[in-house]
XYZ file of C-alpha atoms in Angstrom:
119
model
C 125.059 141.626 56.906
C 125.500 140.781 53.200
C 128.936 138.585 52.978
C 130.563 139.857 49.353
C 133.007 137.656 47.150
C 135.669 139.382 46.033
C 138.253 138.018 44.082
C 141.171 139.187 41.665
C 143.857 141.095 43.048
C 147.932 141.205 43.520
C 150.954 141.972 42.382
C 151.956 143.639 38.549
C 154.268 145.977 37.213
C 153.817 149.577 36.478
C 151.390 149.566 32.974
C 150.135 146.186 33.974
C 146.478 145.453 34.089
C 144.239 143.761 36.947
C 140.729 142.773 37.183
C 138.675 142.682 40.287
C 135.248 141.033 40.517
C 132.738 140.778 43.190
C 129.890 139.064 44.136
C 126.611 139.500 45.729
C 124.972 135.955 47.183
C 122.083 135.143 45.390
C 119.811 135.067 49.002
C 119.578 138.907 48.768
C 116.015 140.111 47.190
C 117.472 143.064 45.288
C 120.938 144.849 44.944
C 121.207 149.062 44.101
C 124.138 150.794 43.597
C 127.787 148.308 43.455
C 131.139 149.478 43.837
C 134.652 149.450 44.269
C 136.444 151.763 46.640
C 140.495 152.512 47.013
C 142.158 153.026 50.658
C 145.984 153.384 50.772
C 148.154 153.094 54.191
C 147.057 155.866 56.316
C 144.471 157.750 53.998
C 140.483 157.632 53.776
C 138.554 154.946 51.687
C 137.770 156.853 48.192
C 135.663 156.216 45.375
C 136.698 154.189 42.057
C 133.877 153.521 40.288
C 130.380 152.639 40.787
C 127.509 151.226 38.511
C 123.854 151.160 39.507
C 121.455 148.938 38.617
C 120.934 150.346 35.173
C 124.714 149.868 34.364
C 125.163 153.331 34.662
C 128.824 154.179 35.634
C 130.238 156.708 37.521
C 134.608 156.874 37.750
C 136.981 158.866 39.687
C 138.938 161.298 37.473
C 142.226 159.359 38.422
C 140.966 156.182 36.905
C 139.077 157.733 33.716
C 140.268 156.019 30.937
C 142.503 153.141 32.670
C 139.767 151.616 34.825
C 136.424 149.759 33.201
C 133.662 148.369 35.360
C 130.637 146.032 34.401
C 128.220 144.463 35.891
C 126.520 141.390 34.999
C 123.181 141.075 37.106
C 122.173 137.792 36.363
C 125.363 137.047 38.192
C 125.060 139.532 40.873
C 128.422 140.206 39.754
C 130.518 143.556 39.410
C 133.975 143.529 37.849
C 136.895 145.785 37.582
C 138.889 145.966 34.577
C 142.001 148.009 35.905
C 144.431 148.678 32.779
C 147.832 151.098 32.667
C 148.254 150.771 36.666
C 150.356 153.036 38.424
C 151.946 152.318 42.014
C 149.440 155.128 43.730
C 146.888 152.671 42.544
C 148.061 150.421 45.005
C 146.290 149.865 48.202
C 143.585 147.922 49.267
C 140.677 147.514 47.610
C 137.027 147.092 48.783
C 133.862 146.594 47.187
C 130.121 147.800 48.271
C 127.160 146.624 47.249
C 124.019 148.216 48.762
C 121.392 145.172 49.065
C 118.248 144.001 50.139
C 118.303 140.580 52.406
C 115.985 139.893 55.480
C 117.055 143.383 57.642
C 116.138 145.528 54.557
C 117.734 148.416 52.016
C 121.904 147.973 53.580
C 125.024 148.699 52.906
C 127.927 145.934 52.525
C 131.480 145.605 52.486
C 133.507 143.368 51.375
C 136.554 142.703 53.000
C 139.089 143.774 50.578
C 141.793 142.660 48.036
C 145.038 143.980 48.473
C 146.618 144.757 44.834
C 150.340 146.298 44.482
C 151.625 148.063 41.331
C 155.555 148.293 41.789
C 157.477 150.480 39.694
């Protein structure tokens, strides 16, 4: 298993703006597809954006517009730019990065950043 950094996160008003950022450790041989999912109290884990390796992006239609993410792979770093937030953005937040260490092709979680948009 893959241990992710993630970091950013919290509190903010309504029409505030957050950034989330995560990182893959530098012992994995290659990293895919990266990105951030959305899971509020009592729902499913969705989709907020991903980026492949290419930088090619791909956003839910909720956070078209509001959300940016980038990816910087010398870093091994994805980050969230989260802009106008609303409180049904709030939840927890967890990142996926789909890596190659020494078990192969996997997919990772990270453990998740809480962030909480009040209104």
């Amino acid at each position: 298993q893959v241990q992710l950094v993630e970091s950013g996160g919290g509190s903010v008003q309504a029409g505030g703006s957050l950034t989330l950022s995560c990182t893959v450790p530098r012992s994995v041989s290659g990293i895919r597809d990266m990105g951030w999912y959305h899971q509020s109290p009592g729902k499913q884990r969705d989709m907020v954006a991903t980026v492949t390796q290419i930088g090619t992006t791909n956003y839910a239609d909720r956070v078209k517009g509001r959300f940016t993410l980038s990816r910087d792979n010398a870093k091994n770093t994805i980050s969230l730019q989260m802009n106008s937030l609303k409180p049904d953005d709030s939840g927890v937040y967890y990142c996926l990065a789909d890596a190659f260490s020494d078990i192969g092709w996997s997919l990772n979680w990270g453990r998740g950043i809480q962030v909480t948009v009040a209104s």
